[in-house]
PDB file of C-alpha atoms in Angstrom:
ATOM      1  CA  UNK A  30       0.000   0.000   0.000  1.00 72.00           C
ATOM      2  CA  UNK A  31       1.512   3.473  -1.334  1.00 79.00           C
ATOM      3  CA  UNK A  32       1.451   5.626   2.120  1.00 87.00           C
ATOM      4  CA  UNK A  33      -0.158   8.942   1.985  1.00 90.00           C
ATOM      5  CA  UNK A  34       2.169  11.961   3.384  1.00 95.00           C
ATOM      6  CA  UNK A  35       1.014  15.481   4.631  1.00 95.00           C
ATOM      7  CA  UNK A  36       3.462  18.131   4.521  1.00 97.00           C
ATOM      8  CA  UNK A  37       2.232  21.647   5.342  1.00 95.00           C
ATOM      9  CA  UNK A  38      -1.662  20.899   5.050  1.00 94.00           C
ATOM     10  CA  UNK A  39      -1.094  19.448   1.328  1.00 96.00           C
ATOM     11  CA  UNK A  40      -1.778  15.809   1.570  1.00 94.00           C
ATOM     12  CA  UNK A  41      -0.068  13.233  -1.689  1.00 96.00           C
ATOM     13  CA  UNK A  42       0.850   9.860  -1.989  1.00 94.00           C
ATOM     14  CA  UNK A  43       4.831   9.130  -1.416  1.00 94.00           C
ATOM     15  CA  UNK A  44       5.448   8.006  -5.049  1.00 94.00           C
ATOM     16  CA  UNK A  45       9.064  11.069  -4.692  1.00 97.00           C
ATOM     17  CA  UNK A  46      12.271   9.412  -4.343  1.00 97.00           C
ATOM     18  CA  UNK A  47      15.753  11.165  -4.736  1.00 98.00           C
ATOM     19  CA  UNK A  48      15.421  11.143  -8.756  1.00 98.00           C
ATOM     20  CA  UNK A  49      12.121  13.078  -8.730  1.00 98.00           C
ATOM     21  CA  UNK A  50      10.886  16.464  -8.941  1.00 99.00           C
ATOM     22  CA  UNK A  51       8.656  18.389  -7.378  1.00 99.00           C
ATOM     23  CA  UNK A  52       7.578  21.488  -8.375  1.00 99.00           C
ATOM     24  CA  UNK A  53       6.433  24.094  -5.189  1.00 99.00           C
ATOM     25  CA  UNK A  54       4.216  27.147  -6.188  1.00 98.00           C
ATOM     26  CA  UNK A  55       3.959  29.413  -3.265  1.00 95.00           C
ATOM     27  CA  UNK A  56       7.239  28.541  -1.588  1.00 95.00           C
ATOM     28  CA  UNK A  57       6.954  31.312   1.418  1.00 92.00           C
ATOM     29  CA  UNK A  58       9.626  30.456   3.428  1.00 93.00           C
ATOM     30  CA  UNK A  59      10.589  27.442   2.421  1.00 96.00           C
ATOM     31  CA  UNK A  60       8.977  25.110   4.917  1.00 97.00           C
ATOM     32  CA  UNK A  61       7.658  22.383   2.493  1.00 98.00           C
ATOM     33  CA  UNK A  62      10.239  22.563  -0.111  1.00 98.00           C
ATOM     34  CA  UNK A  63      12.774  21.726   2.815  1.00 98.00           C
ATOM     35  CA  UNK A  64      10.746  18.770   4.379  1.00 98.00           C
ATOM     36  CA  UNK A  65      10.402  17.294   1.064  1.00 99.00           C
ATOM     37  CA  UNK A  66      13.668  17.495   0.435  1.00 99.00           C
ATOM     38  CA  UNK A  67      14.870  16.251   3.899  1.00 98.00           C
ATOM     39  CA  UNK A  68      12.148  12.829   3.233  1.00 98.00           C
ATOM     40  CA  UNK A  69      12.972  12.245  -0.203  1.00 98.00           C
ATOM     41  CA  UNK A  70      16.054  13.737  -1.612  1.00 98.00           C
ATOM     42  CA  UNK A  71      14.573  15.080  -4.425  1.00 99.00           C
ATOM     43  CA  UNK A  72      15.143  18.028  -6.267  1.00 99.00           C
ATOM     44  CA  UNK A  73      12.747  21.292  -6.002  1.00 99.00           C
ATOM     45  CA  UNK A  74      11.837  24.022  -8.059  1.00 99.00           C
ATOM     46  CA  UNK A  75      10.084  26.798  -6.295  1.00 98.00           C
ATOM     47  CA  UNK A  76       8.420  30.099  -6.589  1.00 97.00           C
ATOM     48  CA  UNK A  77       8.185  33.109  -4.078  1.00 96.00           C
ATOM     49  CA  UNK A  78       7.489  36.250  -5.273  1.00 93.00           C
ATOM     50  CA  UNK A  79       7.711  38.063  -2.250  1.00 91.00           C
ATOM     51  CA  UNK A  80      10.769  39.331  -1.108  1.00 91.00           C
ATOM     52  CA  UNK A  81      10.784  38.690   2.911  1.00 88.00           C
ATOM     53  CA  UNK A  82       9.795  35.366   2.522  1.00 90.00           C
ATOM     54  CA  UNK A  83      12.101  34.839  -0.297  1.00 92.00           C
ATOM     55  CA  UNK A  84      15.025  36.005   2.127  1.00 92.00           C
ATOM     56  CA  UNK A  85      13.976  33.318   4.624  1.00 92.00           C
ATOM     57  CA  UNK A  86      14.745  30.710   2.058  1.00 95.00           C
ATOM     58  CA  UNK A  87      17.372  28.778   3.180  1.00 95.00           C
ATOM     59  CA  UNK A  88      19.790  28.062   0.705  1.00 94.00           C
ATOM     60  CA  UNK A  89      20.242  24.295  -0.647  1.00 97.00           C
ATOM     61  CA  UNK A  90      21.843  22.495  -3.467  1.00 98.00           C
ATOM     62  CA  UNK A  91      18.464  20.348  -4.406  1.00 98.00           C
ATOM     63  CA  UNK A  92      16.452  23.700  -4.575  1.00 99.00           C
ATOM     64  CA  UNK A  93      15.817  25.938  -6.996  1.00 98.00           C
ATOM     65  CA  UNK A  94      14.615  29.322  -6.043  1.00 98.00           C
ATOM     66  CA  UNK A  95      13.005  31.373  -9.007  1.00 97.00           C
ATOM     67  CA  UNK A  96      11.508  34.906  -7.121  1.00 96.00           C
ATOM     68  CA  UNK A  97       8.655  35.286  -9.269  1.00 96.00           C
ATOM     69  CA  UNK A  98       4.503  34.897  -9.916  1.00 95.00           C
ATOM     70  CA  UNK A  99       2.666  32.060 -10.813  1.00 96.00           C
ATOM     71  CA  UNK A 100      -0.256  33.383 -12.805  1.00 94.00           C
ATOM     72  CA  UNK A 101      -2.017  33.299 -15.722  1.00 95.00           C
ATOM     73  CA  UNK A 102       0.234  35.189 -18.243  1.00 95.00           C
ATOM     74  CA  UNK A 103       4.174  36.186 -18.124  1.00 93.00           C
ATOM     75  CA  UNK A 104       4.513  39.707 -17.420  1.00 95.00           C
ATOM     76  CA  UNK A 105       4.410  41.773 -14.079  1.00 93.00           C
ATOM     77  CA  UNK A 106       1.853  41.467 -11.322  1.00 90.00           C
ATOM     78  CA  UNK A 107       0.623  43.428  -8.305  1.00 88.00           C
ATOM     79  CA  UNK A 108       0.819  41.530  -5.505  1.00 84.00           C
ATOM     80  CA  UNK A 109      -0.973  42.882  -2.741  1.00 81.00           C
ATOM     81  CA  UNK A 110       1.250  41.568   1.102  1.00 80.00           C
ATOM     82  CA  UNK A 111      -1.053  41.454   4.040  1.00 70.00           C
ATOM     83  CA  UNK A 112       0.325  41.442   7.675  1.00 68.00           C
ATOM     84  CA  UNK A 113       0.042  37.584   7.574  1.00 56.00           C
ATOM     85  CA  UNK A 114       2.440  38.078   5.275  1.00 51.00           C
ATOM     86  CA  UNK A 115       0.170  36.226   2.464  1.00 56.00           C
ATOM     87  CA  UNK A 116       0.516  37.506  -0.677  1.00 54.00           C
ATOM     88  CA  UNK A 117      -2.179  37.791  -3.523  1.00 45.00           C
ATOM     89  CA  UNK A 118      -2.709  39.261  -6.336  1.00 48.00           C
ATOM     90  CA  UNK A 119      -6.879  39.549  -5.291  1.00 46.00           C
ATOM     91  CA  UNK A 120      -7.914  41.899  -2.631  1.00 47.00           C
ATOM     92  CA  UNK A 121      -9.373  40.128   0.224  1.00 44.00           C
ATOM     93  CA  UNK A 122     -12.354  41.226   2.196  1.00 48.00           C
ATOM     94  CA  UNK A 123     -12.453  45.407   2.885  1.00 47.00           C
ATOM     95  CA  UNK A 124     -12.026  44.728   6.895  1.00 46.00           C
ATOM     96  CA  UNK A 125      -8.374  43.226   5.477  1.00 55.00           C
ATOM     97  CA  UNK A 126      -6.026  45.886   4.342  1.00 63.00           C
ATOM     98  CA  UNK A 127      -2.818  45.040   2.804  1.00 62.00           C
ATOM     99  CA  UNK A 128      -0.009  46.756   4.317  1.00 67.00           C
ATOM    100  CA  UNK A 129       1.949  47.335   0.361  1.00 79.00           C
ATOM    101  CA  UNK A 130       1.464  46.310  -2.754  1.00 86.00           C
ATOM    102  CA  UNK A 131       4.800  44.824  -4.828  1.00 87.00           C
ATOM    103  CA  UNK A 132       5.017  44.549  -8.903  1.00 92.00           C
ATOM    104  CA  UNK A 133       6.712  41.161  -9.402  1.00 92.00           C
ATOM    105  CA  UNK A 134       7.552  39.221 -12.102  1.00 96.00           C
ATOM    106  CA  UNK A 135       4.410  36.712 -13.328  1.00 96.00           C
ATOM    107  CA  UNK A 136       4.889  33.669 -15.557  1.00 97.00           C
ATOM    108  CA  UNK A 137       2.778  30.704 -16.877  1.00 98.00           C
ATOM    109  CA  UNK A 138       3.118  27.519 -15.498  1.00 98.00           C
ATOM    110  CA  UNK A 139       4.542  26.453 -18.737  1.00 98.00           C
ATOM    111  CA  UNK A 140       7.086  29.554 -18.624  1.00 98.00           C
ATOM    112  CA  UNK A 141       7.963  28.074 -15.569  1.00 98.00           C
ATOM    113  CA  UNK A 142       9.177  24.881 -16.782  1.00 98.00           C
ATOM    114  CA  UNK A 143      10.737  26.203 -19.314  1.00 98.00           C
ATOM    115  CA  UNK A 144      12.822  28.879 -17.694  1.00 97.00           C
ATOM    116  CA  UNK A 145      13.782  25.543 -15.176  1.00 98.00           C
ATOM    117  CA  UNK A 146      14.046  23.112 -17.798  1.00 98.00           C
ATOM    118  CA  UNK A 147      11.804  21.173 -16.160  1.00 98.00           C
ATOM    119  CA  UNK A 148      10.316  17.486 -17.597  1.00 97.00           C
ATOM    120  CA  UNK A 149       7.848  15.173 -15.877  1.00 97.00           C
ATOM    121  CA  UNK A 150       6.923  16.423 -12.582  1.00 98.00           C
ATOM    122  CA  UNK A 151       6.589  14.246  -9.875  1.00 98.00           C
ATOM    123  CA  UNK A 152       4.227  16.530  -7.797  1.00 99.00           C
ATOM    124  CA  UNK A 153       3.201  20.236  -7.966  1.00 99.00           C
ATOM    125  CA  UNK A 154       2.395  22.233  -4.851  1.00 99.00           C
ATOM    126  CA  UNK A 155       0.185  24.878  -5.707  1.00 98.00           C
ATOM    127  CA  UNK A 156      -0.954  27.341  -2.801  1.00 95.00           C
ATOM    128  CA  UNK A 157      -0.396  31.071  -4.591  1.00 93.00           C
ATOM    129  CA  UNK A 158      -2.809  32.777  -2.990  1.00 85.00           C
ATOM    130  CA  UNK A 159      -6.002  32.515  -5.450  1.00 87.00           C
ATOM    131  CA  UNK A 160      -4.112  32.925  -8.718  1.00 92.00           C
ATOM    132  CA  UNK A 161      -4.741  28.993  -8.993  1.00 95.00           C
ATOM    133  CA  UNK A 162      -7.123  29.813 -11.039  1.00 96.00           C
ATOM    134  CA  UNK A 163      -5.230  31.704 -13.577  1.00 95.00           C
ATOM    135  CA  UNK A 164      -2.901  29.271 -13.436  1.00 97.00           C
ATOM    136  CA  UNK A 165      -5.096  26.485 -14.207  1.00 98.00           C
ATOM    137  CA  UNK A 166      -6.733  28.093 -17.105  1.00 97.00           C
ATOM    138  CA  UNK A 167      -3.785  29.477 -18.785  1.00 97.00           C
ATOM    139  CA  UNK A 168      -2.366  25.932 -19.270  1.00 98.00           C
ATOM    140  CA  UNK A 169      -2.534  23.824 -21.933  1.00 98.00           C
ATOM    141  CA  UNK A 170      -4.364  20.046 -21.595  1.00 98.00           C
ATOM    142  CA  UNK A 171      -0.862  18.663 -22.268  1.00 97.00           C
ATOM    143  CA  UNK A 172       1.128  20.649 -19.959  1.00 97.00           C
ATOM    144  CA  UNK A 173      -0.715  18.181 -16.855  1.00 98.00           C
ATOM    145  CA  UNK A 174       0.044  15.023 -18.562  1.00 97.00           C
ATOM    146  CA  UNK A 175       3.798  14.268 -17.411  1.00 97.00           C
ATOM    147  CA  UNK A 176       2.623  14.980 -13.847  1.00 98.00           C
ATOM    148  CA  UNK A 177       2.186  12.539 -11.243  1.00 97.00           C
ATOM    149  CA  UNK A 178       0.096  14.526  -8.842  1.00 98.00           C
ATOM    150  CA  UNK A 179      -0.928  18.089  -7.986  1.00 98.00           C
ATOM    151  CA  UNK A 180      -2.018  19.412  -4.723  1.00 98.00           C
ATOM    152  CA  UNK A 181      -3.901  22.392  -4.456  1.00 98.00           C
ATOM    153  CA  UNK A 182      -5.099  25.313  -1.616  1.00 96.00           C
ATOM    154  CA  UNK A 183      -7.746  26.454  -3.602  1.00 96.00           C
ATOM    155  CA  UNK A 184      -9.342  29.931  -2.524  1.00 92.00           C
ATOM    156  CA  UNK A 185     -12.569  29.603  -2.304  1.00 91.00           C
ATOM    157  CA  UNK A 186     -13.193  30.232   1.211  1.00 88.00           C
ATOM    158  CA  UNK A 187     -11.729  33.790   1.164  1.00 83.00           C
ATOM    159  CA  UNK A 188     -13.389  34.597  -1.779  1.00 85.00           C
ATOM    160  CA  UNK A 189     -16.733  33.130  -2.481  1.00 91.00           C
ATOM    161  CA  UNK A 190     -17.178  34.024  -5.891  1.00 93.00           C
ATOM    162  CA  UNK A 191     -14.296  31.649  -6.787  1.00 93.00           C
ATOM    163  CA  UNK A 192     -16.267  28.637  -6.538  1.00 96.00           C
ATOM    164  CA  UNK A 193     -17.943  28.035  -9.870  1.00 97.00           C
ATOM    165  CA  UNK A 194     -14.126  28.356 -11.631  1.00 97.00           C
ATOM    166  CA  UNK A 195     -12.899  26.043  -8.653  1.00 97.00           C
ATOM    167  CA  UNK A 196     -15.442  23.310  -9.732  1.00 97.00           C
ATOM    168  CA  UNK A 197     -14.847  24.001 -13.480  1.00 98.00           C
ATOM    169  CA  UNK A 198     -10.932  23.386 -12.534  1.00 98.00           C
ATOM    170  CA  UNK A 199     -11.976  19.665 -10.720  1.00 98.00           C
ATOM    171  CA  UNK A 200     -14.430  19.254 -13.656  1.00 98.00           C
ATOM    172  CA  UNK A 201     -11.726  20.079 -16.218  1.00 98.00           C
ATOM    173  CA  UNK A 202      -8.710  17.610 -14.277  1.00 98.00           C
ATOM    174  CA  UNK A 203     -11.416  14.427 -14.084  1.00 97.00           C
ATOM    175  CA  UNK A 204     -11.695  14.966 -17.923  1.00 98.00           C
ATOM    176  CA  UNK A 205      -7.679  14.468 -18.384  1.00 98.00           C
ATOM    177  CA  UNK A 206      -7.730  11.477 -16.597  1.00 95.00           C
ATOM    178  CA  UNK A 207      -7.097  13.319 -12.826  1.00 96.00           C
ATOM    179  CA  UNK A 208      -8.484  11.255  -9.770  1.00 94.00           C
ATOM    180  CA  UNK A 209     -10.025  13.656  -7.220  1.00 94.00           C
ATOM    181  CA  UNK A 210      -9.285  13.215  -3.551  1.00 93.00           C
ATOM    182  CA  UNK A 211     -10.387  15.974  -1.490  1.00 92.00           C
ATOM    183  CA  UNK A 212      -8.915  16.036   1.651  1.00 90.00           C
ATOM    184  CA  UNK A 213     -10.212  18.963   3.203  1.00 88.00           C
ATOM    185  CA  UNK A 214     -14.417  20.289   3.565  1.00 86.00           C
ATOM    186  CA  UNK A 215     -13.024  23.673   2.048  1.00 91.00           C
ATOM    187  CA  UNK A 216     -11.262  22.982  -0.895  1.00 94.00           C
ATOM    188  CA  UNK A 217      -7.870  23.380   1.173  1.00 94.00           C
ATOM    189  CA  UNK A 218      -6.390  20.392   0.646  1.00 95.00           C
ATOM    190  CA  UNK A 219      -6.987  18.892  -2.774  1.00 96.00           C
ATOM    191  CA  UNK A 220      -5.002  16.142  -4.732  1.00 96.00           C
ATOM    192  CA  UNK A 221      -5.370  15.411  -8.320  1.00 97.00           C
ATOM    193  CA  UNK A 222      -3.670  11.701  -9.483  1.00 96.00           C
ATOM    194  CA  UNK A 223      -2.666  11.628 -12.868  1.00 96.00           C
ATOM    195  CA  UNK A 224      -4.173   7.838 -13.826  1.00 92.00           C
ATOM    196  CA  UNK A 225      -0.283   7.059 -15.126  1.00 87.00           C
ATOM    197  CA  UNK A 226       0.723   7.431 -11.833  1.00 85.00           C
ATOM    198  CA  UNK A 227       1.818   3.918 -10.234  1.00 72.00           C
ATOM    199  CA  UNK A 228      -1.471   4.689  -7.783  1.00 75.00           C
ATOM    200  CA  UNK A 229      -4.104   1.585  -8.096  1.00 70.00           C
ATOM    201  CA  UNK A 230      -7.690   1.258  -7.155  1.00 65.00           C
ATOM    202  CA  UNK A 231      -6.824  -0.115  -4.223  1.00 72.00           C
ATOM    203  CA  UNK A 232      -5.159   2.978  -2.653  1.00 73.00           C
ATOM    204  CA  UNK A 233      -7.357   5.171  -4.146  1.00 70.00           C
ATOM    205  CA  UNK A 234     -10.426   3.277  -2.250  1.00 69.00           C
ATOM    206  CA  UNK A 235      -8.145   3.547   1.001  1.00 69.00           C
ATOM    207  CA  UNK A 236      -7.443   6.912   0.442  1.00 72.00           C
ATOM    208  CA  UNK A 237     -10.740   7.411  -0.310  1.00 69.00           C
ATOM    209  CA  UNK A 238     -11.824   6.115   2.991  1.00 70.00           C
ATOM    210  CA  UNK A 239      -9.238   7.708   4.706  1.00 67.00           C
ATOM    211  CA  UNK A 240     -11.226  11.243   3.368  1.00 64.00           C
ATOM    212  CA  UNK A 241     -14.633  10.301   4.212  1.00 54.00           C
ATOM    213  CA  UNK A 242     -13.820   8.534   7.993  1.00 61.00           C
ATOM    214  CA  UNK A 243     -11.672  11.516   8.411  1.00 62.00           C
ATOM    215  CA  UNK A 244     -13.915  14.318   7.325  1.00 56.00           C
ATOM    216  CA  UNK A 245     -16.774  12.574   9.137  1.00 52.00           C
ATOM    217  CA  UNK A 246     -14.461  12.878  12.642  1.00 55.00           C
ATOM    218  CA  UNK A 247     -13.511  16.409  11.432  1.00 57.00           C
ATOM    219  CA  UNK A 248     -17.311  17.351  11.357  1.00 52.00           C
ATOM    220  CA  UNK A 249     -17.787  15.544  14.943  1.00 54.00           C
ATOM    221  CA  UNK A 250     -15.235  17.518  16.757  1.00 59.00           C
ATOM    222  CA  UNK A 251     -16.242  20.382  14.990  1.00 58.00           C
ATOM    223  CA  UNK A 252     -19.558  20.004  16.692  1.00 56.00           C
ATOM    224  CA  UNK A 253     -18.208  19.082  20.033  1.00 62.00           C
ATOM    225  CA  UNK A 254     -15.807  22.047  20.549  1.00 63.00           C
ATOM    226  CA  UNK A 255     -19.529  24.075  19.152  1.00 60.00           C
ATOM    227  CA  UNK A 256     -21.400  22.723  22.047  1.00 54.00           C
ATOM    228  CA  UNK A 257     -18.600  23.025  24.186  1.00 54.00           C
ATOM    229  CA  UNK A 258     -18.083  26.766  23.805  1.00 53.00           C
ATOM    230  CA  UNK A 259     -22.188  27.498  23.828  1.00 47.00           C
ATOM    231  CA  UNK A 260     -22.613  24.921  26.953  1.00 45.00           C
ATOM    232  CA  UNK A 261     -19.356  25.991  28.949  1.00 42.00           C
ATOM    233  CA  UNK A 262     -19.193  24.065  31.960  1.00 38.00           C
ATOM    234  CA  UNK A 263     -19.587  25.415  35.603  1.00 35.00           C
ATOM    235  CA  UNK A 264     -16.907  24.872  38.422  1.00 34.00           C
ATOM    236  CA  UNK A 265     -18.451  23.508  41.888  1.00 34.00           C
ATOM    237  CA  UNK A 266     -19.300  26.518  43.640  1.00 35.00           C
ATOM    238  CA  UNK A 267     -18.683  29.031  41.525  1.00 33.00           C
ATOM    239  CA  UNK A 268     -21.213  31.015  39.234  1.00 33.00           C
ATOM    240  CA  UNK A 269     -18.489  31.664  36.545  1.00 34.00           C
ATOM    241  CA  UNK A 270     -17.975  29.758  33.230  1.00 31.00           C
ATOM    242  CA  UNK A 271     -15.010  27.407  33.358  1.00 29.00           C
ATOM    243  CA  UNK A 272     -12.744  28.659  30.319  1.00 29.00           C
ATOM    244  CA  UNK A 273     -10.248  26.840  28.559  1.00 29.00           C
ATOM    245  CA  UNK A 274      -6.835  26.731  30.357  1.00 32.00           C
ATOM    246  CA  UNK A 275      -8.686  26.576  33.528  1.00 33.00           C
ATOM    247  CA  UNK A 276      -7.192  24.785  36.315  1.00 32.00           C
TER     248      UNK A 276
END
């Protein structure tokens, strides 16, 4: 059975050894590109356009550090840096006000690979902030077909009006030949599984039930921590609510 790995909230079967590559769209500060590195030994190509996090990148021989844009056309971009220190190229919500706004350097996934001289891929992180989108749509039907596996943060959750182009995207992969695993009830954590990938029926079905056992026991404690914080329970003799951290 092909194990499933989580690295940073992006969730992928282990099918990376030290001759792979693994592509990492929305590097930050490096976390995942190093911890993939450090399980696997394989080489990584990532992009950060933002130059903090870029700085925080520590330098290794199996990455590749390109300090640029993942979007829909090569070019320039605004990117708008909140105090998070997320960086998108959408405004979020008008309560959220980014603290500047950089012009970096955009490119096509297919620019990308090019500039890298990138082949097959054995997995591509994608978490860029809501620009997934672009990204998806800008690229041709043959540019997914030499990789393994994507996983995606899509960005539907901070901005609603996403959703119809995130289903379109899911729609779009299943028609290539993508499995779908969704690991996440918000479209946080999603894997697509190119069917050439060395991933059976048989670990998709465990994966599968992996999602649904694991989503169902999400939901559960997500309902007991609700009751708990409307039903807060009282200490003996005491009038006060018992908070968390309590003694």
């Amino acid at each position: 059975m092909i194990k499933l790995d989580r690295i940073c909230e992006h969730t992928f079967f282990s099918l990376i050894n030290e001759n792979s590559v693994v592509v990492d769209f929305g590097c930050n500060e490096g976390k995942f590109a190093h911890t993939v590195i450090g399980r696997y030994g394989c080489k990584v190509f990532s992009a950060e356009p933002v130059p903090e996090c870029a700085e925080q990148i520590t330098r290794h021989p199996r990455l590749t550090l390109q300090q640029v844009a993942i979007s829909g056309a090569s070019g320039s971009l605004d990117i708008h840096v909140y105090p998070d220190r997320c960086a998108s190229g959408f405004n979020r919500s008008p309560a959220e006000q980014a603290i500047r706004t950089i012009r970096a350097e955009a490119m096509t996934l297919a620019e990308f690979r090019r500039r890298c001289g990138i082949g097959r891929i054995a997995l591509l992180k994608v978490d860029i902030e809501g620009a997934e989108l672009d990204m998806f749509a800008a690229a041709a039907d043959e540019e997914f077909s030499d990789i393994d596996q994507i996983t995606v943060e899509f960005h539907d959750f901070f901005y609603p009006e996403m959703r119809p182009a995130v289903e379109a995207v899911k729609q779009r992969m299943r028609s290539l030949g993508f499995h779908m695993l969704p690991f996440s009830l918000d479209n946080t954590d999603v894997l697509f599984v190119n069917r050439r990938a060395a991933v059976n029926w048989q670990n998709r079905l465990w994966a599968g039930t992996v999602v649904k056992y694991g989503r169902g026991l999400e939901r559960r404690l997500r309902q007991m921590i609700g009751r708990t914080a409307t039903a807060p329970a009282r200490s003996a003799g005491s009038s006060a609510p018992r908070r968390c951290g309590d003694a």
